[in-house]
Short mmCIF file of C-alpha atoms and ligand atoms in Angstrom, two decimals:
data_model
loop_
_atom_site.label_atom_id
_atom_site.label_comp_id
_atom_site.label_asym_id
_atom_site.label_seq_id
_atom_site.Cartn_x
_atom_site.Cartn_y
_atom_site.Cartn_z
CA MET A 19 -46.91 88.45 -103.69
CA LYS A 20 -46.67 92.79 -103.41
CA LYS A 21 -45.30 94.72 -106.29
CA THR A 22 -41.78 96.35 -105.98
CA VAL A 23 -40.50 99.88 -107.54
CA LEU A 24 -37.09 100.45 -107.54
CA ILE A 25 -36.77 104.21 -107.43
CA THR A 26 -33.82 106.81 -107.47
CA GLY A 27 -32.69 110.29 -106.01
CA ILE A 28 -35.37 110.32 -102.95
CA LYS A 29 -34.07 113.19 -101.33
CA ARG A 30 -37.54 115.40 -102.11
CA ILE A 31 -40.27 114.49 -105.06
CA GLY A 32 -38.44 110.69 -104.94
CA GLY A 33 -38.84 110.76 -101.15
CA TYR A 34 -42.41 111.56 -101.70
CA ILE A 35 -42.98 109.20 -104.42
CA CYS A 36 -41.47 106.71 -102.02
CA GLU A 37 -44.14 107.32 -99.13
CA TYR A 38 -46.96 107.41 -101.82
CA LEU A 39 -45.88 103.97 -103.20
CA LEU A 40 -45.51 102.41 -99.38
CA SER A 41 -49.11 103.96 -98.61
CA LYS A 42 -50.26 101.74 -101.85
CA GLY A 43 -48.93 98.74 -100.13
CA TYR A 44 -45.96 98.63 -102.91
CA ASN A 45 -42.16 97.34 -101.71
CA VAL A 46 -39.70 99.89 -102.72
CA SER A 47 -36.16 99.67 -103.48
CA ALA A 48 -34.89 103.30 -102.79
CA VAL A 49 -31.76 104.82 -104.55
CA TYR A 50 -30.17 107.26 -102.45
CA ARG A 51 -26.58 109.15 -102.38
CA ARG A 52 -26.41 111.10 -99.52
CA SER A 53 -30.20 112.35 -98.45
CA VAL A 54 -33.23 110.08 -97.61
CA GLY A 55 -34.59 113.89 -96.75
CA TYR A 56 -38.66 113.47 -97.56
CA VAL A 57 -39.09 109.75 -96.67
CA LYS A 58 -40.42 109.36 -93.44
CA ASP A 59 -41.09 105.93 -92.76
CA ILE A 60 -37.66 105.22 -93.13
CA ASP A 61 -38.43 101.87 -91.10
CA SER A 62 -41.27 100.41 -93.06
CA GLU A 63 -40.00 96.99 -93.76
CA ASN A 64 -41.20 97.57 -97.24
CA LEU A 65 -38.29 100.09 -97.64
CA PHE A 66 -34.98 98.53 -99.19
CA LEU A 67 -32.62 101.81 -98.70
CA ILE A 68 -29.37 101.48 -101.07
CA LYS A 69 -26.42 103.89 -101.03
CA ALA A 70 -25.21 103.80 -104.49
CA ASP A 71 -23.35 106.96 -106.47
CA LEU A 72 -24.57 106.67 -109.84
CA SER A 73 -21.71 108.62 -111.66
CA GLU A 74 -20.22 105.07 -111.08
CA HIS A 75 -20.78 102.67 -113.99
CA SER A 76 -20.74 99.16 -111.43
CA THR A 77 -23.35 100.63 -109.76
CA TYR A 78 -26.07 100.01 -112.18
CA ARG A 79 -26.15 96.27 -112.00
CA GLU A 80 -25.13 96.48 -107.97
CA VAL A 81 -28.83 98.65 -107.20
CA VAL A 82 -30.75 96.24 -109.53
CA ASP A 83 -29.59 92.62 -108.54
CA LYS A 84 -29.61 93.99 -104.54
CA THR A 85 -33.24 94.88 -105.30
CA TRP A 86 -33.84 91.44 -106.77
CA GLU A 87 -32.35 89.56 -104.05
CA ARG A 88 -34.31 91.64 -101.39
CA PHE A 89 -37.70 91.46 -102.87
CA GLY A 90 -37.66 88.30 -105.21
CA ARG A 91 -39.42 90.50 -108.01
CA ILE A 92 -38.99 94.30 -109.72
CA ASP A 93 -42.18 95.44 -111.60
CA ALA A 94 -40.82 99.11 -112.33
CA PHE A 95 -38.47 101.58 -112.30
CA ILE A 96 -38.58 105.52 -111.79
CA HIS A 97 -35.82 107.58 -112.33
CA LEU A 98 -35.10 111.02 -110.40
CA ALA A 99 -31.69 111.17 -109.77
CA SER A 100 -30.02 114.31 -111.13
CA PRO A 101 -27.79 117.12 -109.98
CA TYR A 102 -28.78 120.97 -111.25
CA TYR A 103 -26.42 123.16 -110.88
CA ARG A 104 -25.12 125.62 -113.38
CA THR A 105 -22.74 124.71 -116.29
CA PRO A 106 -22.05 127.59 -118.69
CA ILE A 107 -21.14 127.21 -122.24
CA GLY A 108 -17.34 128.19 -121.87
CA GLU A 109 -16.82 126.71 -118.11
CA VAL A 110 -18.37 123.23 -118.86
CA THR A 111 -15.31 120.57 -117.99
CA GLU A 112 -15.51 117.09 -118.58
CA GLU A 113 -15.83 116.53 -114.48
CA SER A 114 -19.32 118.56 -114.72
CA PHE A 115 -20.39 116.88 -118.07
CA TYR A 116 -19.96 113.70 -116.77
CA ASP A 117 -21.06 114.42 -112.99
CA HIS A 118 -25.03 114.99 -114.78
CA PHE A 119 -24.55 112.66 -117.72
CA LYS A 120 -24.21 109.52 -115.83
CA PRO A 121 -27.10 109.76 -113.24
CA ILE A 122 -29.35 111.31 -115.07
CA ALA A 123 -29.00 109.43 -119.02
CA GLU A 124 -26.01 106.77 -118.70
CA ALA A 125 -28.00 105.54 -115.17
CA PHE A 126 -31.37 105.11 -116.66
CA LEU A 127 -30.10 103.07 -119.99
CA PHE A 128 -28.46 100.60 -117.84
CA ILE A 129 -30.36 100.06 -114.79
CA SER A 130 -33.55 99.61 -117.37
CA GLN A 131 -31.48 97.21 -119.46
CA TYR A 132 -30.70 95.36 -116.39
CA CYS A 133 -34.09 95.35 -114.65
CA ALA A 134 -35.71 94.41 -117.79
CA ASP A 135 -34.25 90.94 -117.52
CA TYR A 136 -36.07 90.60 -114.17
CA MET A 137 -39.19 92.26 -115.20
CA LEU A 138 -39.69 89.99 -118.03
CA GLU A 139 -39.88 87.13 -115.62
CA ASN A 140 -43.40 88.36 -114.17
CA ALA A 141 -46.74 86.97 -115.70
CA GLY A 142 -48.97 88.67 -118.01
CA ASP A 143 -48.76 90.82 -121.01
CA VAL A 144 -47.44 94.13 -119.48
CA LYS A 145 -44.69 92.85 -117.38
CA GLY A 146 -43.10 95.95 -116.02
CA ARG A 147 -42.85 99.80 -116.41
CA ILE A 148 -40.49 102.26 -116.06
CA ILE A 149 -40.74 106.12 -115.59
CA ALA A 150 -38.42 108.65 -116.49
CA PHE A 151 -37.85 112.28 -114.94
CA GLY A 152 -37.24 114.95 -117.46
CA GLU A 153 -37.57 118.56 -117.62
CA TRP A 154 -40.32 121.10 -119.17
CA ALA A 155 -37.84 123.03 -121.28
CA VAL A 156 -35.68 120.28 -122.95
CA THR A 157 -38.30 119.79 -126.24
CA ASN A 158 -38.17 123.07 -127.43
CA THR A 159 -36.61 125.85 -124.84
CA PRO A 160 -33.84 125.03 -123.11
CA TYR A 161 -32.67 127.75 -121.08
CA LYS A 162 -28.93 129.49 -120.59
CA GLY A 163 -26.25 128.65 -118.84
CA TYR A 164 -27.45 124.91 -117.65
CA VAL A 165 -25.68 123.26 -120.34
CA SER A 166 -24.46 120.06 -118.73
CA TYR A 167 -28.45 119.63 -117.18
CA PHE A 168 -30.04 119.93 -120.34
CA VAL A 169 -27.82 117.66 -122.57
CA SER A 170 -27.89 115.31 -120.33
CA LYS A 171 -31.88 115.07 -119.91
CA GLY A 172 -32.22 115.72 -123.89
CA ALA A 173 -30.57 112.07 -123.86
CA LEU A 174 -32.62 110.99 -121.17
CA HIS A 175 -36.12 112.02 -123.20
CA THR A 176 -34.30 110.16 -126.63
CA ALA A 177 -33.58 106.98 -124.40
CA VAL A 178 -36.98 107.06 -122.80
CA LYS A 179 -38.26 106.69 -126.68
CA VAL A 180 -35.54 104.65 -127.82
CA LEU A 181 -36.53 102.19 -125.02
CA ALA A 182 -40.19 102.43 -125.17
CA LYS A 183 -39.31 100.49 -128.48
CA GLU A 184 -36.78 98.16 -127.47
CA LEU A 185 -38.11 97.13 -124.10
CA ALA A 186 -41.80 96.35 -126.42
CA PRO A 187 -44.13 94.60 -125.93
CA HIS A 188 -44.20 93.90 -122.39
CA ILE A 189 -42.47 96.82 -120.67
CA LEU A 190 -43.67 100.27 -121.28
CA VAL A 191 -41.38 103.18 -120.93
CA ASN A 192 -42.83 106.83 -120.45
CA CYS A 193 -41.55 110.04 -119.29
CA ILE A 194 -42.66 113.05 -116.51
CA ALA A 195 -41.39 116.17 -118.14
CA LEU A 196 -41.76 118.62 -114.95
CA GLY A 197 -42.05 122.27 -114.76
CA PRO A 198 -42.07 123.98 -111.33
CA VAL A 199 -42.68 121.64 -108.29
CA LEU A 200 -39.85 122.82 -105.40
CA ARG A 201 -37.52 125.66 -105.44
CA ALA A 202 -34.00 124.88 -106.12
CA GLU A 203 -31.64 125.09 -103.49
CA GLY A 204 -29.80 128.99 -104.33
CA MET A 205 -33.04 129.95 -105.88
CA SER A 206 -34.47 133.03 -104.16
CA GLU A 207 -37.71 133.41 -103.49
CA GLU A 208 -38.58 136.48 -105.71
CA GLU A 209 -36.76 134.26 -108.63
CA TRP A 210 -39.07 131.42 -107.85
CA GLU A 211 -42.18 133.29 -107.52
CA GLY A 212 -41.36 135.15 -110.91
CA LEU A 213 -40.84 131.48 -112.24
CA LEU A 214 -44.27 130.18 -110.89
CA LYS A 215 -45.64 133.42 -112.81
CA ARG A 216 -44.53 132.51 -116.14
CA THR A 217 -46.94 129.58 -115.96
CA PRO A 218 -50.20 129.67 -117.64
CA LEU A 219 -51.38 128.36 -114.51
CA ARG A 220 -49.74 130.71 -112.15
CA ARG A 221 -48.35 128.27 -110.04
CA LYS A 222 -46.08 125.33 -108.46
CA VAL A 223 -46.81 121.69 -109.94
CA PRO A 224 -48.44 120.03 -106.39
CA LEU A 225 -47.04 116.92 -104.93
CA GLU A 226 -50.09 115.15 -105.35
CA ASP A 227 -50.49 115.59 -108.96
CA ILE A 228 -47.01 113.57 -109.10
CA GLY A 229 -48.58 110.90 -106.95
CA LEU A 230 -51.30 110.76 -109.26
CA LEU A 231 -49.61 110.32 -112.53
CA VAL A 232 -47.00 107.95 -111.36
CA ASP A 233 -50.24 106.00 -110.33
CA TYR A 234 -51.89 106.53 -113.23
CA LEU A 235 -48.28 105.27 -115.28
CA LEU A 236 -47.77 101.93 -113.01
CA LYS A 237 -51.54 100.92 -114.28
CA VAL A 238 -51.69 101.94 -117.68
CA GLU A 239 -51.49 99.99 -120.21
CA GLY A 240 -51.86 100.73 -123.65
CA MET A 241 -49.00 104.28 -123.79
CA THR A 242 -45.37 103.85 -123.84
CA GLY A 243 -42.66 106.32 -125.14
CA GLU A 244 -44.93 109.56 -124.16
CA ILE A 245 -43.10 112.55 -122.63
CA ILE A 246 -46.11 113.72 -120.50
CA HIS A 247 -45.36 117.96 -119.86
CA LEU A 248 -46.58 118.05 -115.67
CA ASP A 249 -45.68 121.88 -115.46
CA SER A 250 -48.77 123.84 -115.07
CA GLY A 251 -48.51 124.66 -119.04
CA ARG A 252 -45.52 126.01 -118.74
CA HIS A 253 -44.26 124.10 -122.36
CA ILE A 254 -46.53 126.24 -124.21
CA ALA A 255 -46.35 129.79 -122.67
CA GLY A 256 -42.97 130.19 -124.78
CA SER A 257 -41.93 134.04 -123.88
CA GLY A 258 -45.32 135.47 -124.20
CA ILE A 259 -46.08 135.33 -120.45
N1 NAP B 312 -37.82 120.65 -107.92
C1 NAP B 312 -38.88 120.82 -109.49
O1 NAP B 312 -39.13 121.47 -109.70
C2 NAP B 312 -38.24 119.78 -110.78
C3 NAP B 312 -38.73 120.79 -111.91
C4 NAP B 312 -37.96 120.29 -113.20
C5 NAP B 312 -37.64 119.09 -113.28
N2 NAP B 312 -37.07 118.47 -112.02
C6 NAP B 312 -36.43 116.90 -111.59
O2 NAP B 312 -37.39 116.01 -111.00
C7 NAP B 312 -36.18 115.03 -110.43
C8 NAP B 312 -36.50 115.48 -108.68
O3 NAP B 312 -36.58 116.66 -108.18
P1 NAP B 312 -35.79 117.45 -107.16
O4 NAP B 312 -36.10 118.61 -107.11
O5 NAP B 312 -36.61 116.37 -106.24
O6 NAP B 312 -34.50 116.95 -106.98
P2 NAP B 312 -33.53 117.44 -105.79
O7 NAP B 312 -33.72 117.66 -104.77
O8 NAP B 312 -32.75 118.27 -106.96
O9 NAP B 312 -32.19 115.96 -105.83
C9 NAP B 312 -31.58 115.31 -106.44
C10 NAP B 312 -31.42 113.85 -106.45
O10 NAP B 312 -30.53 113.53 -107.55
C11 NAP B 312 -29.78 112.63 -106.57
N3 NAP B 312 -28.45 112.18 -107.54
C12 NAP B 312 -27.93 113.24 -107.99
N4 NAP B 312 -26.59 113.04 -108.41
C13 NAP B 312 -26.80 111.63 -108.04
C14 NAP B 312 -25.80 110.55 -107.78
N5 NAP B 312 -24.06 110.85 -108.34
N6 NAP B 312 -25.90 109.20 -107.41
C15 NAP B 312 -27.45 108.98 -107.20
N7 NAP B 312 -27.81 110.13 -106.68
C16 NAP B 312 -27.75 111.25 -107.06
C17 NAP B 312 -30.24 113.20 -105.25
O11 NAP B 312 -28.98 112.13 -104.28
P3 NAP B 312 -28.61 112.79 -103.20
O12 NAP B 312 -29.69 114.06 -102.43
O13 NAP B 312 -28.55 111.24 -102.16
O14 NAP B 312 -27.06 113.24 -103.34
C18 NAP B 312 -30.89 113.78 -105.23
O15 NAP B 312 -31.69 112.31 -104.38
C19 NAP B 312 -35.42 115.30 -110.97
O16 NAP B 312 -34.97 114.32 -112.00
C20 NAP B 312 -35.30 116.30 -111.50
O17 NAP B 312 -33.82 116.99 -112.60
C21 NAP B 312 -37.65 118.70 -110.83
#
């Protein structure tokens, strides 16, 4: 029986991962709210699309149960869904805060919890794997103007460690803390180039690197609770570059 991955947030990087997983022979259950942008193989019989707004708590159980009903097993959960827009201090509202926190952190915790019930039905010692997509700057150097985003991504990083302990020994939970991969909407080419120059490697992270690391995390047996920086070295640059 083919392995099944449940993935959220398939507009850009998530869409690339969808394609990658389909090409590797996985069944993919993909949660989108508005866009399926980078997914090309939209008619694949191995792809199951679920429309859901992850700022609504009721969707967390639904997306997991629908995946199970469609494919009859869940082997991995990959969480990318994340808004990214400015919320400077003094202008943070309850609405803009929860617009970040719910899809980024709350969805991750609850979908992981519900997936775990099904993963534990799988055979073998390692029964499931969970991968969160975090952010290089969370650990030590959040930048200004993105309060709701950073508080939510910080909770996501913590949830990875908490769940890694709670779900051991049969489910592995890790996080890929990304640096610059794709220019954010509204960011100028000049800003983007400036950002890349602040990485020691002076270049963006290739999408292919993300595919390789996801592939690794879907196979590795001895790693959990890890926050892996895939960021062209940005987290070690500080302000010295
Ligand atoms: N791009 C980078 O260079 C970079 C750098 C650091 C970290 N990251 C992280 O990597 C991940 C992917 O980045 P990206 O640039 O590909 O993201 P993106 O293009 O900004 O897309 C964001 C995704 O989140 C989904 N989303 C947001 N709110 C949602 C909600 N309430 N319910 C359901 N889905 C929701 C969007 O779905 P819809 O479009 O369907 O609304 C979309 O698929 C994110 O977690 C991001 O924080 C990316």
